[in-house]
């Protein structure tokens, strides 16, 4: 800190990715400015710039670990302000292919809360950092560059019709899926960034309820997983304020209805009626709210042969995943750790090295998991290789075996919650356990 090249960093977007970026940049720059077009109020109401904020969100175990490391004590803060806690397998009821899975204890903490509640608490902690400030209600209109257009030197913004320029030694784009960095790069004469899309046509509808405490027993969440046959699923979760949120989803244009009656009928049509049975006799808190997610999208910045100095990209602006799996905030947290590593080194961060490590450390494995899972739905376009068929078959065998050896479900959850890498499921001891828990073996215990 205190050097000419470490005076000010600007973060575009007060998303979770932007907030975590600001947190790590605060340790390396004299001043960090977060710019967002929304009004950033001190409440936990959904904001316009996060249209998916009304729907079920998951902070996976790995993401919680990282946020706790960056903001010590944040877990206790979230709990004290209403987040519901439990065990990620012991208090989550998974219904897969119509079958209720066992609920072993995993020793992984689950925090269940709304996205606005989490974001508001994280924003308050980041805002309290002495060298971080926020410019809200500011539209970002472009990048400032050196005369040769090879170095980014800041951004131009507009507030209430008044334009101004903000100089910076580093600009981090965390504006999400609609990031304008690809267009800005083209304007500056840089190569076009390769984009990879997998169209999945997922549609959501979300409705809130106030249920009696005994409605879900010890369960914090019920997840009726979509099957390839129906392409329909739903998640029901207890959150702060004594509310329960239910998000139903369908693949390939099979969207849940917007009306309460149709919404309930959709829940009843799933492979298990657990969520329908839980909420059917209770008055909802308002009508269902819809959201659409057309495609998994990845921008391959790590493949670019040249990139401006002084500009980096993070979060959904790099890779936007099917929200069904709840990975976005955790991948943003993983990306923040990559960013922290690079800004801790002397000099201006090297974009080529940063994007290569971002791909390897935060994106590659999750992209493979997500797109591979989505290929299980017959209408999703993409190559289904022999390797993919083998992987799908093995996961099916593992989940079948998990009804007998419950430790296998914990191993599966550790991968799903991004604590362990996918290859952990093919470790010799896991494969041996899958073979030992064959369908002919007696059940260890009936799932509760």
Short mmCIF file of C-alpha atoms in Angstrom, two decimals, residues 50-293:
data_model
loop_
_atom_site.label_atom_id
_atom_site.label_comp_id
_atom_site.label_asym_id
_atom_site.label_seq_id
_atom_site.Cartn_x
_atom_site.Cartn_y
_atom_site.Cartn_z
CA UNK A 50 -30.58 -8.58 -8.35
CA UNK A 51 -33.75 -9.86 -10.08
CA UNK A 52 -33.13 -13.37 -8.77
CA UNK A 53 -32.99 -12.08 -5.19
CA UNK A 54 -36.57 -13.14 -4.42
CA UNK A 55 -35.80 -16.80 -5.00
CA UNK A 56 -34.18 -19.55 -2.95
CA UNK A 57 -30.44 -19.02 -2.59
CA UNK A 58 -27.81 -21.37 -1.25
CA UNK A 59 -24.54 -20.39 0.35
CA UNK A 60 -22.69 -23.67 -0.03
CA UNK A 61 -20.42 -24.87 2.76
CA UNK A 62 -17.22 -23.90 0.92
CA UNK A 63 -18.58 -20.42 0.28
CA UNK A 64 -19.46 -19.95 3.94
CA UNK A 65 -15.94 -21.02 4.95
CA UNK A 66 -14.42 -18.39 2.65
CA UNK A 67 -16.73 -15.57 3.71
CA UNK A 68 -16.06 -16.39 7.35
CA UNK A 69 -12.31 -16.24 6.65
CA UNK A 70 -12.63 -12.86 4.94
CA UNK A 71 -15.13 -11.45 7.45
CA UNK A 72 -14.53 -13.20 10.77
CA UNK A 73 -17.67 -13.54 12.86
CA UNK A 74 -20.09 -13.12 9.94
CA UNK A 75 -21.64 -16.54 10.58
CA UNK A 76 -22.59 -15.57 14.13
CA UNK A 77 -23.94 -12.24 12.85
CA UNK A 78 -26.15 -13.97 10.31
CA UNK A 79 -27.46 -16.39 12.90
CA UNK A 80 -28.12 -13.62 15.42
CA UNK A 81 -30.12 -11.71 12.81
CA UNK A 82 -32.31 -14.64 11.85
CA UNK A 83 -30.54 -17.13 9.61
CA UNK A 84 -31.69 -20.71 10.26
CA UNK A 85 -28.92 -23.22 11.03
CA UNK A 86 -28.53 -26.97 10.82
CA UNK A 87 -26.54 -29.73 9.19
CA UNK A 88 -26.28 -29.84 5.39
CA UNK A 89 -27.41 -33.46 5.23
CA UNK A 90 -28.93 -34.13 8.64
CA UNK A 91 -31.44 -31.28 8.26
CA UNK A 92 -31.96 -31.39 4.49
CA UNK A 93 -34.51 -33.77 2.98
CA UNK A 94 -33.43 -34.76 -0.51
CA UNK A 95 -36.01 -36.50 -2.69
CA UNK A 96 -34.33 -38.08 -5.72
CA UNK A 97 -36.27 -40.04 -8.35
CA UNK A 98 -39.20 -40.00 -5.94
CA UNK A 99 -37.09 -41.63 -3.22
CA UNK A 100 -36.43 -39.95 0.10
CA UNK A 101 -32.72 -40.12 0.80
CA UNK A 102 -31.17 -40.83 4.21
CA UNK A 103 -30.20 -37.89 6.40
CA UNK A 104 -26.86 -38.68 8.07
CA UNK A 105 -25.00 -36.02 10.03
CA UNK A 106 -22.20 -34.45 7.97
CA UNK A 107 -20.53 -31.97 10.37
CA UNK A 108 -21.03 -29.27 7.70
CA UNK A 109 -22.97 -26.23 8.86
CA UNK A 110 -25.97 -25.12 6.83
CA UNK A 111 -27.08 -21.48 6.92
CA UNK A 112 -30.51 -20.86 5.41
CA UNK A 113 -31.51 -17.28 4.68
CA UNK A 114 -32.69 -15.04 1.88
CA UNK A 115 -30.21 -13.57 -0.59
CA UNK A 116 -31.04 -9.97 0.47
CA UNK A 117 -30.43 -10.86 4.13
CA UNK A 118 -26.99 -12.30 3.39
CA UNK A 119 -26.03 -9.50 1.03
CA UNK A 120 -27.10 -6.77 3.45
CA UNK A 121 -24.98 -8.19 6.29
CA UNK A 122 -21.93 -8.70 4.06
CA UNK A 123 -22.35 -5.20 2.61
CA UNK A 124 -22.52 -3.71 6.11
CA UNK A 125 -19.27 -5.44 7.07
CA UNK A 126 -17.49 -4.33 3.90
CA UNK A 127 -18.85 -0.78 4.23
CA UNK A 128 -17.34 -0.66 7.74
CA UNK A 129 -13.81 -1.14 6.36
CA UNK A 130 -12.10 2.24 6.74
CA UNK A 131 -10.78 2.46 3.17
CA UNK A 132 -13.89 1.21 1.35
CA UNK A 133 -16.62 3.54 0.07
CA UNK A 134 -19.74 3.03 -2.02
CA UNK A 135 -21.11 5.10 -4.89
CA UNK A 136 -24.68 3.99 -5.40
CA UNK A 137 -27.20 5.27 -7.96
CA UNK A 138 -24.29 5.62 -10.41
CA UNK A 139 -24.47 4.26 -13.96
CA UNK A 140 -21.16 3.03 -15.35
CA UNK A 141 -20.76 4.40 -18.86
CA UNK A 142 -17.31 3.23 -19.90
CA UNK A 143 -13.64 2.68 -19.20
CA UNK A 144 -10.91 5.30 -19.07
CA UNK A 145 -7.69 4.21 -20.76
CA UNK A 146 -4.18 5.32 -21.58
CA UNK A 147 -3.54 6.98 -24.92
CA UNK A 148 -2.54 3.68 -26.51
CA UNK A 149 -5.72 2.03 -25.13
CA UNK A 150 -3.72 -0.83 -23.61
CA UNK A 151 -4.12 0.18 -19.96
CA UNK A 152 -7.34 0.83 -18.08
CA UNK A 153 -7.02 3.94 -15.92
CA UNK A 154 -10.49 4.23 -14.40
CA UNK A 155 -14.17 4.48 -15.29
CA UNK A 156 -16.68 7.10 -16.31
CA UNK A 157 -19.96 7.26 -14.40
CA UNK A 158 -23.23 9.19 -14.45
CA UNK A 159 -25.30 10.23 -11.43
CA UNK A 160 -28.59 12.09 -11.97
CA UNK A 161 -27.47 13.12 -15.44
CA UNK A 162 -24.08 14.42 -14.29
CA UNK A 163 -21.01 12.70 -15.71
CA UNK A 164 -17.66 12.35 -14.04
CA UNK A 165 -14.48 10.34 -14.30
CA UNK A 166 -12.94 8.18 -11.56
CA UNK A 167 -9.25 7.35 -11.85
CA UNK A 168 -8.08 3.92 -10.68
CA UNK A 169 -5.02 1.72 -10.67
CA UNK A 170 -7.22 -1.38 -10.97
CA UNK A 171 -10.80 -1.90 -12.12
CA UNK A 172 -12.61 -5.14 -11.24
CA UNK A 173 -15.80 -5.90 -13.17
CA UNK A 174 -18.30 -7.75 -10.96
CA UNK A 175 -21.45 -6.57 -12.76
CA UNK A 176 -22.71 -10.08 -13.46
CA UNK A 177 -24.02 -11.89 -16.50
CA UNK A 178 -24.77 -8.66 -18.39
CA UNK A 179 -21.22 -7.39 -18.01
CA UNK A 180 -20.18 -4.93 -20.73
CA UNK A 181 -16.51 -5.91 -20.61
CA UNK A 182 -16.77 -7.91 -23.88
CA UNK A 183 -18.15 -4.83 -25.68
CA UNK A 184 -15.57 -2.55 -24.05
CA UNK A 185 -12.76 -4.85 -25.16
CA UNK A 186 -14.02 -4.74 -28.74
CA UNK A 187 -14.17 -0.92 -28.63
CA UNK A 188 -10.55 -0.86 -27.46
CA UNK A 189 -9.42 -3.14 -30.28
CA UNK A 190 -8.80 -6.29 -28.25
CA UNK A 191 -9.73 -9.75 -29.51
CA UNK A 192 -13.28 -10.99 -28.99
CA UNK A 193 -13.68 -13.13 -25.89
CA UNK A 194 -14.90 -16.64 -26.65
CA UNK A 195 -18.31 -17.38 -25.11
CA UNK A 196 -19.69 -20.86 -24.46
CA UNK A 197 -23.41 -21.33 -23.94
CA UNK A 198 -25.48 -24.34 -22.94
CA UNK A 199 -29.15 -23.53 -23.38
CA UNK A 200 -31.28 -25.01 -20.60
CA UNK A 201 -34.39 -22.81 -20.56
CA UNK A 202 -34.90 -22.91 -16.80
CA UNK A 203 -37.83 -20.98 -15.36
CA UNK A 204 -38.58 -20.29 -11.70
CA UNK A 205 -41.58 -19.31 -9.64
CA UNK A 206 -41.23 -18.50 -5.95
CA UNK A 207 -43.83 -18.12 -3.24
CA UNK A 208 -43.43 -17.37 0.46
CA UNK A 209 -45.36 -18.95 3.34
CA UNK A 210 -45.54 -18.61 7.10
CA UNK A 211 -45.78 -22.20 8.31
CA UNK A 212 -46.26 -23.60 11.81
CA UNK A 213 -42.90 -24.58 13.36
CA UNK A 214 -43.77 -28.28 13.26
CA UNK A 215 -44.57 -28.31 9.52
CA UNK A 216 -41.10 -29.42 8.47
CA UNK A 217 -40.03 -31.18 11.67
CA UNK A 218 -36.25 -30.98 12.03
CA UNK A 219 -35.78 -30.24 8.34
CA UNK A 220 -34.52 -26.82 7.32
CA UNK A 221 -34.86 -27.55 3.63
CA UNK A 222 -36.69 -29.98 1.36
CA UNK A 223 -35.23 -30.47 -2.11
CA UNK A 224 -37.31 -32.47 -4.61
CA UNK A 225 -34.69 -32.87 -7.33
CA UNK A 226 -35.81 -32.59 -10.96
CA UNK A 227 -35.78 -35.87 -12.84
CA UNK A 228 -34.85 -36.23 -16.52
CA UNK A 229 -38.33 -37.61 -17.16
CA UNK A 230 -40.22 -34.55 -15.86
CA UNK A 231 -37.61 -31.78 -15.83
CA UNK A 232 -39.39 -30.36 -12.79
CA UNK A 233 -38.16 -29.78 -9.25
CA UNK A 234 -38.54 -27.50 -6.23
CA UNK A 235 -36.80 -26.37 -3.06
CA UNK A 236 -38.54 -25.41 0.17
CA UNK A 237 -36.45 -23.66 2.83
CA UNK A 238 -36.97 -22.04 6.21
CA UNK A 239 -35.40 -18.58 6.33
CA UNK A 240 -35.23 -15.54 8.58
CA UNK A 241 -38.34 -13.83 9.86
CA UNK A 242 -40.24 -17.07 10.45
CA UNK A 243 -40.85 -17.43 6.72
CA UNK A 244 -40.58 -20.41 4.40
CA UNK A 245 -39.65 -19.85 0.76
CA UNK A 246 -40.62 -22.29 -1.98
CA UNK A 247 -38.97 -22.05 -5.39
CA UNK A 248 -40.29 -24.38 -8.10
CA UNK A 249 -38.44 -24.72 -11.39
CA UNK A 250 -38.74 -26.40 -14.75
CA UNK A 251 -36.30 -27.07 -17.58
CA UNK A 252 -36.66 -26.32 -21.29
CA UNK A 253 -39.58 -23.94 -21.07
CA UNK A 254 -41.72 -26.01 -18.70
CA UNK A 255 -42.16 -23.09 -16.33
CA UNK A 256 -44.18 -23.11 -13.08
CA UNK A 257 -47.42 -21.09 -13.30
CA UNK A 258 -47.64 -17.59 -11.82
CA UNK A 259 -50.93 -18.22 -10.01
CA UNK A 260 -51.16 -19.82 -6.58
CA UNK A 261 -53.45 -22.63 -7.70
CA UNK A 262 -51.27 -23.56 -10.66
CA UNK A 263 -48.17 -23.26 -8.50
CA UNK A 264 -49.55 -25.83 -6.06
CA UNK A 265 -50.51 -28.14 -8.92
CA UNK A 266 -46.94 -27.89 -10.22
CA UNK A 267 -45.58 -28.87 -6.79
CA UNK A 268 -47.96 -31.84 -6.71
CA UNK A 269 -46.66 -33.03 -10.09
CA UNK A 270 -43.06 -33.48 -8.90
CA UNK A 271 -41.44 -36.87 -8.37
CA UNK A 272 -42.25 -36.51 -4.65
CA UNK A 273 -45.11 -34.60 -3.04
CA UNK A 274 -43.17 -33.64 0.09
CA UNK A 275 -43.21 -29.89 -0.58
CA UNK A 276 -46.80 -29.90 -1.80
CA UNK A 277 -47.89 -31.76 1.34
CA UNK A 278 -46.00 -29.25 3.51
CA UNK A 279 -47.58 -26.07 2.12
CA UNK A 280 -50.91 -27.05 0.53
CA UNK A 281 -53.06 -26.13 3.53
CA UNK A 282 -51.39 -22.81 4.32
CA UNK A 283 -52.05 -19.32 3.04
CA UNK A 284 -49.15 -17.93 0.98
CA UNK A 285 -47.61 -14.52 1.58
CA UNK A 286 -48.41 -13.07 -1.82
CA UNK A 287 -48.44 -14.43 -5.36
CA UNK A 288 -45.62 -16.39 -7.01
CA UNK A 289 -42.81 -14.33 -8.54
CA UNK A 290 -41.20 -15.53 -11.77
CA UNK A 291 -37.61 -15.59 -13.03
CA UNK A 292 -36.04 -16.98 -16.23
CA UNK A 293 -32.54 -18.32 -16.81
#
